[in-house]
Short mmCIF file of N, CA and C in Angstrom, two decimals:
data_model
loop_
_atom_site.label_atom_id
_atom_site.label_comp_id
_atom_site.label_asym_id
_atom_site.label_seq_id
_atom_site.Cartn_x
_atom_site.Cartn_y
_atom_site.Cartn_z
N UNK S 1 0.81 -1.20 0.00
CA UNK S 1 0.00 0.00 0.00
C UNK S 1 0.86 1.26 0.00
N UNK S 2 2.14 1.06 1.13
CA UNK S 2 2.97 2.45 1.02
C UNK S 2 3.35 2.72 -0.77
N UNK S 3 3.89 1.94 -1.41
CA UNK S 3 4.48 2.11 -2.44
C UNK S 3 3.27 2.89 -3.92
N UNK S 4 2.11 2.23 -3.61
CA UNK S 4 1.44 2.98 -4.12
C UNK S 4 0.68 4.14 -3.89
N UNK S 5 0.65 4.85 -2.33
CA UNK S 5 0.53 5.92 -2.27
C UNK S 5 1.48 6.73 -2.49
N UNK S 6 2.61 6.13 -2.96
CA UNK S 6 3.59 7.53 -3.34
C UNK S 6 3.37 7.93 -4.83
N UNK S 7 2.84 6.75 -5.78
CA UNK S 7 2.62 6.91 -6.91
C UNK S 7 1.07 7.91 -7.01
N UNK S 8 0.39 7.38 -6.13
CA UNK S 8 -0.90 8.14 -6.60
C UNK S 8 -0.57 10.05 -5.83
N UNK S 9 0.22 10.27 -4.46
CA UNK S 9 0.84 11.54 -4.52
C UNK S 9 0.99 12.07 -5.23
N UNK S 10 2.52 11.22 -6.43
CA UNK S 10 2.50 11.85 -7.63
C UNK S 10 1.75 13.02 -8.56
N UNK S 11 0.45 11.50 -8.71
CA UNK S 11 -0.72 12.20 -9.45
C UNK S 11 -1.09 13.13 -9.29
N UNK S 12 -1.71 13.31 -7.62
CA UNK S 12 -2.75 14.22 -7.07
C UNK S 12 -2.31 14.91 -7.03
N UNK S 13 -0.78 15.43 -6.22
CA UNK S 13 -0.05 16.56 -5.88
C UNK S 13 0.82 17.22 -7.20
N UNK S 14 1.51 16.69 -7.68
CA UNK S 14 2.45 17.10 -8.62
C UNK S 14 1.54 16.91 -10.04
N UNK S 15 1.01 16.06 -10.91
CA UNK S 15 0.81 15.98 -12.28
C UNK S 15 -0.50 17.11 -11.84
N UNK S 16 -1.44 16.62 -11.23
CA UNK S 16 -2.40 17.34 -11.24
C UNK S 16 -2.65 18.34 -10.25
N UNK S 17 -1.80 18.81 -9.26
CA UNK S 17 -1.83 20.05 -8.02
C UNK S 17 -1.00 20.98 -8.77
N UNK S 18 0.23 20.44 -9.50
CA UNK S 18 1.58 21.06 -9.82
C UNK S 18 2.04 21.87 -8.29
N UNK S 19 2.15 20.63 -7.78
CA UNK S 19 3.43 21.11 -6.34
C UNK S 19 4.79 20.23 -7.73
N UNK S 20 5.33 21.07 -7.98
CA UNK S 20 6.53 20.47 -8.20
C UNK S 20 7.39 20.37 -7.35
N UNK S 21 8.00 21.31 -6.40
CA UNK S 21 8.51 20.91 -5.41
C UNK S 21 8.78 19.81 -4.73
N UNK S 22 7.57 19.19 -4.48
CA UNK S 22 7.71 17.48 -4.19
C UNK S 22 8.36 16.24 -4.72
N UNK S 23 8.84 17.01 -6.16
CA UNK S 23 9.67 15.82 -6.90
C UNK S 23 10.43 15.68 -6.26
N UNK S 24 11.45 16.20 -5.24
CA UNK S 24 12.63 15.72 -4.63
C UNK S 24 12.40 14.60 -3.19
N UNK S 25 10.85 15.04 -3.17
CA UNK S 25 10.55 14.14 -2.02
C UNK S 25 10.40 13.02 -2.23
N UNK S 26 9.52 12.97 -3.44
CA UNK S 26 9.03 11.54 -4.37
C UNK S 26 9.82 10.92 -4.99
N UNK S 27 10.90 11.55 -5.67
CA UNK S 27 12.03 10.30 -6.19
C UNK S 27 13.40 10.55 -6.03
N UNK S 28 13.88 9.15 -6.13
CA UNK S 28 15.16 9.34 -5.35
C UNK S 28 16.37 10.84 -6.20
N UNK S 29 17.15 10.94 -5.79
CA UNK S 29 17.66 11.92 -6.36
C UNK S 29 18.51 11.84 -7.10
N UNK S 30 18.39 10.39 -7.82
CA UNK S 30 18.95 10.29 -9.46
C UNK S 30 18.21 10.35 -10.07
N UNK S 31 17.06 10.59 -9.72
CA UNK S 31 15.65 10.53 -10.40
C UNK S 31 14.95 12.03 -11.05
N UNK S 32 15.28 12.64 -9.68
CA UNK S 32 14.34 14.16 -9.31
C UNK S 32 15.02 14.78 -10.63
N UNK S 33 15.99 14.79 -10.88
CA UNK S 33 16.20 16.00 -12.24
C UNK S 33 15.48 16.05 -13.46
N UNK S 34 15.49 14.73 -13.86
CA UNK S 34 14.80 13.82 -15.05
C UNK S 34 13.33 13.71 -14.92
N UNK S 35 12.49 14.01 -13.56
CA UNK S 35 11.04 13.79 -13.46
C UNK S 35 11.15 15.32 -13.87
N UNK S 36 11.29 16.36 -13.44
CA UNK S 36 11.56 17.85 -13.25
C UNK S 36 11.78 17.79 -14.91
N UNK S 37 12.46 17.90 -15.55
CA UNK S 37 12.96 18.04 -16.81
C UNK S 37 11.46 17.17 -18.20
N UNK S 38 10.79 16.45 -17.52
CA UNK S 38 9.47 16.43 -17.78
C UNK S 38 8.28 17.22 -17.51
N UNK S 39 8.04 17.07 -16.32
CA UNK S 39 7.29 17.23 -15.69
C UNK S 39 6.59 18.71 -16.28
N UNK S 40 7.80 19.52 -15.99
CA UNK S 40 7.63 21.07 -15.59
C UNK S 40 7.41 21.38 -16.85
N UNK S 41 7.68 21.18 -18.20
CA UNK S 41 7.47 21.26 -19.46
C UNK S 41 6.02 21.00 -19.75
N UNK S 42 5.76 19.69 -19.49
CA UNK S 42 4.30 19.11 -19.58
C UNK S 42 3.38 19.89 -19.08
N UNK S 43 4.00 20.44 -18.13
CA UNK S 43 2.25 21.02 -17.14
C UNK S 43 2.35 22.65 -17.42
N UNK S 44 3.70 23.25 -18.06
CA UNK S 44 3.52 24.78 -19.26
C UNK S 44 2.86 24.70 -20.14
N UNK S 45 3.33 23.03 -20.82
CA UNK S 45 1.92 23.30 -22.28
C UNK S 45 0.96 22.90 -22.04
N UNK S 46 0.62 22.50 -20.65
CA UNK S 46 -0.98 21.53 -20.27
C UNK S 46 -1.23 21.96 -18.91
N UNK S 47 -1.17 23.72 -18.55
CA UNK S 47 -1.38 23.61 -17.11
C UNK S 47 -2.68 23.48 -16.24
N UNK S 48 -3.26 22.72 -16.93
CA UNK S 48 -4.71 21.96 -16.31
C UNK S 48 -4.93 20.69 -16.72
N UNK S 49 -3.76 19.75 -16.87
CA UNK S 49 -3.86 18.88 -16.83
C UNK S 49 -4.77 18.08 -15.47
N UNK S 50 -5.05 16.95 -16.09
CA UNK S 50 -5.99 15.94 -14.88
C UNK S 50 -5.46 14.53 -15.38
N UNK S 51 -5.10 13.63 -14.51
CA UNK S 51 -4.65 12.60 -14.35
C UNK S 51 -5.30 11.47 -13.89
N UNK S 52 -6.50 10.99 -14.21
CA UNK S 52 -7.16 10.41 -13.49
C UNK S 52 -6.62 8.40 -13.50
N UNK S 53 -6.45 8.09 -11.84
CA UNK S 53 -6.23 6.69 -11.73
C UNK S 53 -7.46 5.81 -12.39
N UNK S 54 -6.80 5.02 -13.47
CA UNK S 54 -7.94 3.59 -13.44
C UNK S 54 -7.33 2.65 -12.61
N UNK S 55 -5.65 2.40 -12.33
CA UNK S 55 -5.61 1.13 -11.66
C UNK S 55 -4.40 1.14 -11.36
N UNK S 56 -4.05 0.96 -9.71
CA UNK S 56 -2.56 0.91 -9.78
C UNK S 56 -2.42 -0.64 -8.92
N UNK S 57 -1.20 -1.22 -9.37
CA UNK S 57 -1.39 -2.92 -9.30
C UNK S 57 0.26 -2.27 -8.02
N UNK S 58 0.62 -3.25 -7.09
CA UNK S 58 1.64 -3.25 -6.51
C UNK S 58 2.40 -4.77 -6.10
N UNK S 59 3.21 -4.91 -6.56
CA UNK S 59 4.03 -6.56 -6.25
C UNK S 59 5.46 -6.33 -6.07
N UNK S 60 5.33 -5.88 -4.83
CA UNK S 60 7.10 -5.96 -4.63
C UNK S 60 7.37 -4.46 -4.30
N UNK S 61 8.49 -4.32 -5.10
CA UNK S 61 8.96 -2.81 -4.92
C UNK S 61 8.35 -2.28 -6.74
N UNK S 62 7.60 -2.68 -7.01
CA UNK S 62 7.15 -2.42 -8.79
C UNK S 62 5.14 -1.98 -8.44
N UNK S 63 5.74 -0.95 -9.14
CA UNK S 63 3.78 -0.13 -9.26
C UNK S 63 3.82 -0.44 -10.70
N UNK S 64 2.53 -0.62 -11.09
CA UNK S 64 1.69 -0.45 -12.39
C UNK S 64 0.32 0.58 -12.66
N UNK S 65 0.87 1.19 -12.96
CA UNK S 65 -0.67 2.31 -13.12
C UNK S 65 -1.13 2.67 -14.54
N UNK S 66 -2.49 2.34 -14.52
CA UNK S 66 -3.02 2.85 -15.50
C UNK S 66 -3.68 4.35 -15.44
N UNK S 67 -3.89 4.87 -16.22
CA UNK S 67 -4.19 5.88 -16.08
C UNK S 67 -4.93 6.67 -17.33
N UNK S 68 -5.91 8.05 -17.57
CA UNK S 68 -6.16 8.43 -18.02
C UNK S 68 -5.79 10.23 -18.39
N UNK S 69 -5.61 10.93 -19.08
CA UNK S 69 -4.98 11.85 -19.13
C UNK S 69 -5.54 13.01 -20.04
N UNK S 70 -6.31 14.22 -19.40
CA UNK S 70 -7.07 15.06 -20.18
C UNK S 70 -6.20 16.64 -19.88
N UNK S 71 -6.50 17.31 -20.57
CA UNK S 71 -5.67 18.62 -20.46
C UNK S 71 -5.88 19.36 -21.79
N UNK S 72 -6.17 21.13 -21.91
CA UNK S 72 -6.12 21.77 -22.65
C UNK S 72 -4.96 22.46 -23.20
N UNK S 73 -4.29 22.47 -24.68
CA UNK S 73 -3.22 22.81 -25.12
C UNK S 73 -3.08 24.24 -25.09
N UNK S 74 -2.05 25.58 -24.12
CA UNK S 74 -1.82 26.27 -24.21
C UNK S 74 -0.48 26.75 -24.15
N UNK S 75 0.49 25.98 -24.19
CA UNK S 75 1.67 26.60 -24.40
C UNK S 75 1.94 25.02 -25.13
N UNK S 76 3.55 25.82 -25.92
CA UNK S 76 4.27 24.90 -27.03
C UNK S 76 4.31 23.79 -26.22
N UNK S 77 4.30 22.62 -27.33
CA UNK S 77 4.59 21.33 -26.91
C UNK S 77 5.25 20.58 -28.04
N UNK S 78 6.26 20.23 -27.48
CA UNK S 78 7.19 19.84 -29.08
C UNK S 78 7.58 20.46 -30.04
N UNK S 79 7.50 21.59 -29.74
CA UNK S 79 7.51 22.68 -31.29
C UNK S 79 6.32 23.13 -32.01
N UNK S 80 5.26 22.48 -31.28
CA UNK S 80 3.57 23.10 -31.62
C UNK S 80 3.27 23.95 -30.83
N UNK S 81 3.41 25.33 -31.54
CA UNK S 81 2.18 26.00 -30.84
C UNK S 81 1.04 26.05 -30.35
N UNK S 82 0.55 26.52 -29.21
CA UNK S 82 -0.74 26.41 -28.60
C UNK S 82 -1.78 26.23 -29.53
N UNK S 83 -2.42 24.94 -29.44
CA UNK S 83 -4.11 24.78 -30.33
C UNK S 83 -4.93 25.43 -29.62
N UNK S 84 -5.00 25.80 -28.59
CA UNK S 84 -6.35 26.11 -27.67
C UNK S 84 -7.31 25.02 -27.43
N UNK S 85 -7.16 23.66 -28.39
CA UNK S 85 -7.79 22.46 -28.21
C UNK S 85 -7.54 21.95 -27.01
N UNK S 86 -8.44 20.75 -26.72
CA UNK S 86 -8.31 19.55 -25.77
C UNK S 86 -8.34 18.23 -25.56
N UNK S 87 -7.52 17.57 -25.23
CA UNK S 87 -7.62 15.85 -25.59
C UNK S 87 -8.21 15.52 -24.24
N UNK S 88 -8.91 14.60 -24.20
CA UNK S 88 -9.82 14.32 -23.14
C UNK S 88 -9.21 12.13 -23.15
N UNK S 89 -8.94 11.86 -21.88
CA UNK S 89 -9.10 10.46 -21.80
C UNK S 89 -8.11 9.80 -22.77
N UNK S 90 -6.80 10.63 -22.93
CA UNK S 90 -5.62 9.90 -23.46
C UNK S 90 -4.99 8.75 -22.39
N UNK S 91 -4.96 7.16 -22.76
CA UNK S 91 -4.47 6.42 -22.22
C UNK S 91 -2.84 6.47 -21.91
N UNK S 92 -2.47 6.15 -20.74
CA UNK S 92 -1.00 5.94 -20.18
C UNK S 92 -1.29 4.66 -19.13
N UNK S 93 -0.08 4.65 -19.50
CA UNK S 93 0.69 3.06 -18.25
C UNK S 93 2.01 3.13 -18.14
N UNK S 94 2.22 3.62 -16.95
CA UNK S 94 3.69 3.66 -16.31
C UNK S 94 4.01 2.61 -15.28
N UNK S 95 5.35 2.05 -15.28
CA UNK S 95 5.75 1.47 -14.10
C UNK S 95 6.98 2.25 -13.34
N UNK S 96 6.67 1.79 -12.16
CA UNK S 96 7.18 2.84 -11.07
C UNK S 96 7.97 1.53 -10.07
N UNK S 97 9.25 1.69 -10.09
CA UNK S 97 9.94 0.95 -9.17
C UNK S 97 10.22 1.89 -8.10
N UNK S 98 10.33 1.16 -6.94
CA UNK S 98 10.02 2.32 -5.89
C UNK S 98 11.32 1.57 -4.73
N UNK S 99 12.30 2.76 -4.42
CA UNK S 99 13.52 2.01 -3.24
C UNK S 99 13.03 3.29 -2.03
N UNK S 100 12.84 2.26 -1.03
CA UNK S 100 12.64 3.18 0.45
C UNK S 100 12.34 4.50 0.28
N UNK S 101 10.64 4.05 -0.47
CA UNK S 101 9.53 5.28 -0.17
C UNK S 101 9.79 6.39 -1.55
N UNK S 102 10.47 5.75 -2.38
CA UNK S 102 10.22 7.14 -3.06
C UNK S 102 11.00 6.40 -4.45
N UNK S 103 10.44 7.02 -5.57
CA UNK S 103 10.61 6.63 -6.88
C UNK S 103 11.96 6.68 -7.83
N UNK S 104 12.38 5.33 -8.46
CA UNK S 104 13.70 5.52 -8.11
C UNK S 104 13.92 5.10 -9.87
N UNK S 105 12.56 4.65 -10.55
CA UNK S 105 12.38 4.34 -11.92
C UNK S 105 11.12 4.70 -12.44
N UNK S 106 11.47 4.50 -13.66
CA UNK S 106 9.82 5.06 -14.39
C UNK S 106 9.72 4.71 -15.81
N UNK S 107 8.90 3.88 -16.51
CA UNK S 107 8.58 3.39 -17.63
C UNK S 107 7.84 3.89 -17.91
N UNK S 108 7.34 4.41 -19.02
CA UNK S 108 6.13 4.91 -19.81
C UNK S 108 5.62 4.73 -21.21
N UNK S 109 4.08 4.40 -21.29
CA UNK S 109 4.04 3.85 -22.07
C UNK S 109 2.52 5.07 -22.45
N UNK S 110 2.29 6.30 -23.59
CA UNK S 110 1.59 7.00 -23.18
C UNK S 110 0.88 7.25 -25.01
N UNK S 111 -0.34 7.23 -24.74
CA UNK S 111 -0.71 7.47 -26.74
C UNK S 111 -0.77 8.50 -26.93
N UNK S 112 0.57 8.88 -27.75
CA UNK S 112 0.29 10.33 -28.23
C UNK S 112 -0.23 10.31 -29.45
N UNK S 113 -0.30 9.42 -30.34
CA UNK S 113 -1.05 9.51 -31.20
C UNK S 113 -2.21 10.48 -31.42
N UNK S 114 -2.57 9.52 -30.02
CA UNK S 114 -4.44 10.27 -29.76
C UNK S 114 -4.21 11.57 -29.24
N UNK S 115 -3.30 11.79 -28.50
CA UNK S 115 -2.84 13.02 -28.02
C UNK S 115 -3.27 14.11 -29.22
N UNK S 116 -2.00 13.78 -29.99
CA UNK S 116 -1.75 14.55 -31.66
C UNK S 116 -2.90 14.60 -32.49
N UNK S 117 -3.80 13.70 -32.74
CA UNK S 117 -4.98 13.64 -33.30
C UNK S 117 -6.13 14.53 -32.52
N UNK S 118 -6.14 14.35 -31.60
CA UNK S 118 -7.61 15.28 -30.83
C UNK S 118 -7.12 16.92 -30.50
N UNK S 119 -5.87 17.05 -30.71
CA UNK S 119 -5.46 18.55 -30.45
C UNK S 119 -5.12 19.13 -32.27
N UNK S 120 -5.49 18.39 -32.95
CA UNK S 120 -5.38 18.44 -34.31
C UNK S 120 -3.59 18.70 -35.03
N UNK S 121 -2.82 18.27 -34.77
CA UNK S 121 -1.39 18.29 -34.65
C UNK S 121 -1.29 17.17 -35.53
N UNK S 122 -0.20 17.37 -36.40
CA UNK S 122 0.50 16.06 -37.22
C UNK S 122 1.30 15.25 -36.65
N UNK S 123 0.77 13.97 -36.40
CA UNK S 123 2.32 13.37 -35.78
C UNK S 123 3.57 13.22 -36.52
N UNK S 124 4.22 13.07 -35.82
CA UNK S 124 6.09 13.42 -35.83
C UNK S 124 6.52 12.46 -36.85
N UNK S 125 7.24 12.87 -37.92
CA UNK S 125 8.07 12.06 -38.62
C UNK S 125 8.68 11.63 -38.14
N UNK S 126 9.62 10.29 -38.70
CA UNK S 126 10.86 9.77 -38.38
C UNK S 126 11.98 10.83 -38.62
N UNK S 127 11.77 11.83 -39.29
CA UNK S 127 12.90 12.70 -39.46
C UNK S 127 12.68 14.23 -38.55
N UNK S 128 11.50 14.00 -37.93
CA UNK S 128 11.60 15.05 -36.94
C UNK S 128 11.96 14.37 -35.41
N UNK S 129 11.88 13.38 -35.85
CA UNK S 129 12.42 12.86 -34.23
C UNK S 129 13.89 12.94 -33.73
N UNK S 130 14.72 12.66 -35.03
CA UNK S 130 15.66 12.60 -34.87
C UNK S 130 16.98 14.06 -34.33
#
């Protein structure tokens, strides 16, 4: 149970409160730069993002969360300017390895597709990725 209330913290406080601050509390501090270096980007071009839990699984020191992800586009994201659009109920699934209380890994698995499609955006070439 501890391990997944630090993940759903996450959510409540930081993705969707934007306490960023708390990243240093929540993951370990090989971690905190790299959540920060996301994070804080994501919630400029989406600062009303909502994060809503469908399911967080716990076995061990390993979280699984599913999740849902709505937010209106107002600042750049990727090199897109603000749509003023909104994607509503974009699917994510992250895993969260967790060492003494606080997040020390992070997998993500998130559709931007649908992201890119409902905010009316082209998805990314292979030659813009690079």
């Amino acid at each position: 149970m501890a391990n997944k209330a630090v993940v759903q913290r996450l959510v409540d406080e930081v993705l969707n409160g934007g306490n960023l601050d708390l990243i240093d509390e929540l993951y370990t501090p090989g971690q905190a730069a790299a959540a920060r270096d996301w994070i804080a980007p994501f919630r400029a071009s989406f600062p009303d993002v909502h994060m809503d839990t469908v399911e967080l699984v716990a076995e061990g020191d390993v979280v699984i969360g599913r999740f849902t992800c709505t937010a209106t586009h107002t600042g750049t994201w990727f090199g897109h300017p603000p749509t003023g659009r909104r994607f509503v109920a974009v699917d994510e699934v992250n895993r969260y390895r967790i060492l003494d209380g606080r997040i020390a890994e992070t997998w993500t698995l998130e559709d931007n597709l649908d992201r890119l499609t409902q905010l009316g955006l082209p998805p990314a070439t292979n030659q813009e990725q690079d």
